[in-house]
mmCIF file of C-alpha atoms in Angstrom:
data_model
loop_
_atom_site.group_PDB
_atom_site.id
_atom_site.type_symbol
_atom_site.label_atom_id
_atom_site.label_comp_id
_atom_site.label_asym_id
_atom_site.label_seq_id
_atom_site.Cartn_x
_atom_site.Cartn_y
_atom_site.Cartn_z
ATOM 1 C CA UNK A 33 96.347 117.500 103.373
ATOM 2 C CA UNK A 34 96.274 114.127 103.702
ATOM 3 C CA UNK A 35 97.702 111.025 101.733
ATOM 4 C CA UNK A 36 97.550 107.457 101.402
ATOM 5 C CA UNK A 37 100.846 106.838 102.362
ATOM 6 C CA UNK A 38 100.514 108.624 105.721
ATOM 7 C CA UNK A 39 97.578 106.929 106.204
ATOM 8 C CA UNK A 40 98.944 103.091 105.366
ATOM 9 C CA UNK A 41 102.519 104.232 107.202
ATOM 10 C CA UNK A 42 100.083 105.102 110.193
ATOM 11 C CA UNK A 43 98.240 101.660 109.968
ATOM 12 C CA UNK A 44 101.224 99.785 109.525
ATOM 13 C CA UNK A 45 102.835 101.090 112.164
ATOM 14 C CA UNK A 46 100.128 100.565 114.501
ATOM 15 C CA UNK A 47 99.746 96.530 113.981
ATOM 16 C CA UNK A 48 103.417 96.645 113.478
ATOM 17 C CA UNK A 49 104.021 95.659 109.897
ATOM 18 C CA UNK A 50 105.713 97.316 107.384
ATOM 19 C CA UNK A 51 104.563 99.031 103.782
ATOM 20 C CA UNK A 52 105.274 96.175 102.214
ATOM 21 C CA UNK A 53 102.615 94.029 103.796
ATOM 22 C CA UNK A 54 99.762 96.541 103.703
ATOM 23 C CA UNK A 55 100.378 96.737 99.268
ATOM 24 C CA UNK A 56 100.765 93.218 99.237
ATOM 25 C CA UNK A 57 98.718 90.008 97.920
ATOM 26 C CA UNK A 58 99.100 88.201 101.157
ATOM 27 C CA UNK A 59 95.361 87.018 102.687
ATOM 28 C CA UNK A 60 96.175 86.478 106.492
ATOM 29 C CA UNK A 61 93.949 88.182 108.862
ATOM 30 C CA UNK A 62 97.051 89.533 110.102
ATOM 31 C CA UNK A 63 97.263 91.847 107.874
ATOM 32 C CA UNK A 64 94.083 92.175 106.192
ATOM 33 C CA UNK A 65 92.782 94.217 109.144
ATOM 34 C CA UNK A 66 94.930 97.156 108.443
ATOM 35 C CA UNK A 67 95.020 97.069 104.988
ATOM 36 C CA UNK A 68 91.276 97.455 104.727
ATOM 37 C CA UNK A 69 91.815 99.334 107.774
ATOM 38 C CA UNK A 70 93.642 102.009 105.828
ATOM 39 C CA UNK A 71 91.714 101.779 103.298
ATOM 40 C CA UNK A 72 88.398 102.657 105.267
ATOM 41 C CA UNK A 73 90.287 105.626 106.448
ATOM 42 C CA UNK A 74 91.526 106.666 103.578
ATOM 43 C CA UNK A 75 87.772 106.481 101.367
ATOM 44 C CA UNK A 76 86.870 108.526 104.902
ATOM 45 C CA UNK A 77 90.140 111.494 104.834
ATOM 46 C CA UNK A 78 91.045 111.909 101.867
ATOM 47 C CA UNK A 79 89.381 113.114 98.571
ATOM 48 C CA UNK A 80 90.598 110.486 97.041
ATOM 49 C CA UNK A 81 88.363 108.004 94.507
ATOM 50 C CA UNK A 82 87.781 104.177 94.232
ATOM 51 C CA UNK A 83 90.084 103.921 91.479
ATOM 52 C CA UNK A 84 92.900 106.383 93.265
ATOM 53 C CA UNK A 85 92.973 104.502 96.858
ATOM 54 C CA UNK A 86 92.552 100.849 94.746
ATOM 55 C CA UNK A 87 96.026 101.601 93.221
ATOM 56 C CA UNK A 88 97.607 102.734 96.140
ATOM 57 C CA UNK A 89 96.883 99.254 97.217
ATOM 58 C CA UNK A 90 97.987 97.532 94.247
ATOM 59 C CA UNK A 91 93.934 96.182 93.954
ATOM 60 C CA UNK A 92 91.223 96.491 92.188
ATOM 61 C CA UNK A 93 88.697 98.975 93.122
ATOM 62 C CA UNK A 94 86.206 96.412 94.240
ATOM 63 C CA UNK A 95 88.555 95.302 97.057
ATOM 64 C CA UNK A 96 88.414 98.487 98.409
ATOM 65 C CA UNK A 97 85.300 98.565 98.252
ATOM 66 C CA UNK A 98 84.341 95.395 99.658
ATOM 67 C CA UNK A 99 87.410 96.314 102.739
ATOM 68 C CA UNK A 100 85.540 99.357 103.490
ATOM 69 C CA UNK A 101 82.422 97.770 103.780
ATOM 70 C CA UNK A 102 83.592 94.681 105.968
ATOM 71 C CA UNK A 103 85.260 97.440 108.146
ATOM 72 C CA UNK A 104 82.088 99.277 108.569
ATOM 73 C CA UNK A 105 80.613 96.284 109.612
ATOM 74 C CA UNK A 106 82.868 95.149 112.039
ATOM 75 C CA UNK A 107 83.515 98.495 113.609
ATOM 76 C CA UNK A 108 79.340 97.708 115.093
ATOM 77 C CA UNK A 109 80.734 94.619 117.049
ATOM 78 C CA UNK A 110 83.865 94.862 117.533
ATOM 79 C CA UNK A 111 85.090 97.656 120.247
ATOM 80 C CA UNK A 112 88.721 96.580 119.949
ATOM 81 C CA UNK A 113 88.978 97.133 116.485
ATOM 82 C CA UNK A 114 87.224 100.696 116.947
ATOM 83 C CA UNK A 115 90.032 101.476 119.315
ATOM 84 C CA UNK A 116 92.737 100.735 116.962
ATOM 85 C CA UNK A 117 90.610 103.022 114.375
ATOM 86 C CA UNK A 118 90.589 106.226 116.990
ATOM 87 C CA UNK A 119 94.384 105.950 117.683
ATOM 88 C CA UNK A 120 95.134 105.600 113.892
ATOM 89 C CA UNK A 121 93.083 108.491 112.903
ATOM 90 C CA UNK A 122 94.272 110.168 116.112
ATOM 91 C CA UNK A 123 97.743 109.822 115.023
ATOM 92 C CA UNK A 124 96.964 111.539 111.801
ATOM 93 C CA UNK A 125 95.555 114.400 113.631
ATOM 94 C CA UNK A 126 91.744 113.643 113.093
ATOM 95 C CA UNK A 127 89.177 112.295 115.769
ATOM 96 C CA UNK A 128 86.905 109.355 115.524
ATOM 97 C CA UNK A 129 83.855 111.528 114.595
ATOM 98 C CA UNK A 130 85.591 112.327 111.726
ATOM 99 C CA UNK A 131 85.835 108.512 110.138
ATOM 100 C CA UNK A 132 82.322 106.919 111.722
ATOM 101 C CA UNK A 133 78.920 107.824 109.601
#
């Protein structure tokens, strides 16, 4: 099964930066991309709720929700970012089908 963590470790160590960044308040684009990143996959893999994956994050649950949304939208123009998304969920052992509606 599953968990956050794996799921933020696996982000973070994609874009290359650490646990730290993903949980915290910082705004840069830098590192907003994987933390909603994560969070996308996580709403996606785990059976997890709002609430659940929102402290996980140290957020509110409408940050999650508004990250998962903005990911869902960029993931239709950007082919980059989808690429980062398969070898993330790849890493965890899951395949793109599995994370895209």
């Amino acid at each position: 099964k599953l968990t956050i963590e794996e799921i933020q470790q696996a982000c973070a160590k994609k874009y290359g930066i650490t646990m730290n960044d993903i949980v915290s308040h910082e705004r840069t684009q830098f590192l907003v991309t994987p933390r909603q990143l994560a969070m996308y996959i996580s709403r996606k893999l785990t059976s997890k709720g709002l609430t659940e994956i929102a402290k996980a994050f140290e957020k509110k649950h409408a940050t999650v929700i508004n990250g998962v949304k903005t990911i869902t939208e960029r993931l239709a123009n950007e082919p980059d970012l989808k690429l980062n998304l398969e070898e993330i969920v790849s890493s965890l052992g899951h395949r793109l089908t599995d994370v895209i509606d």
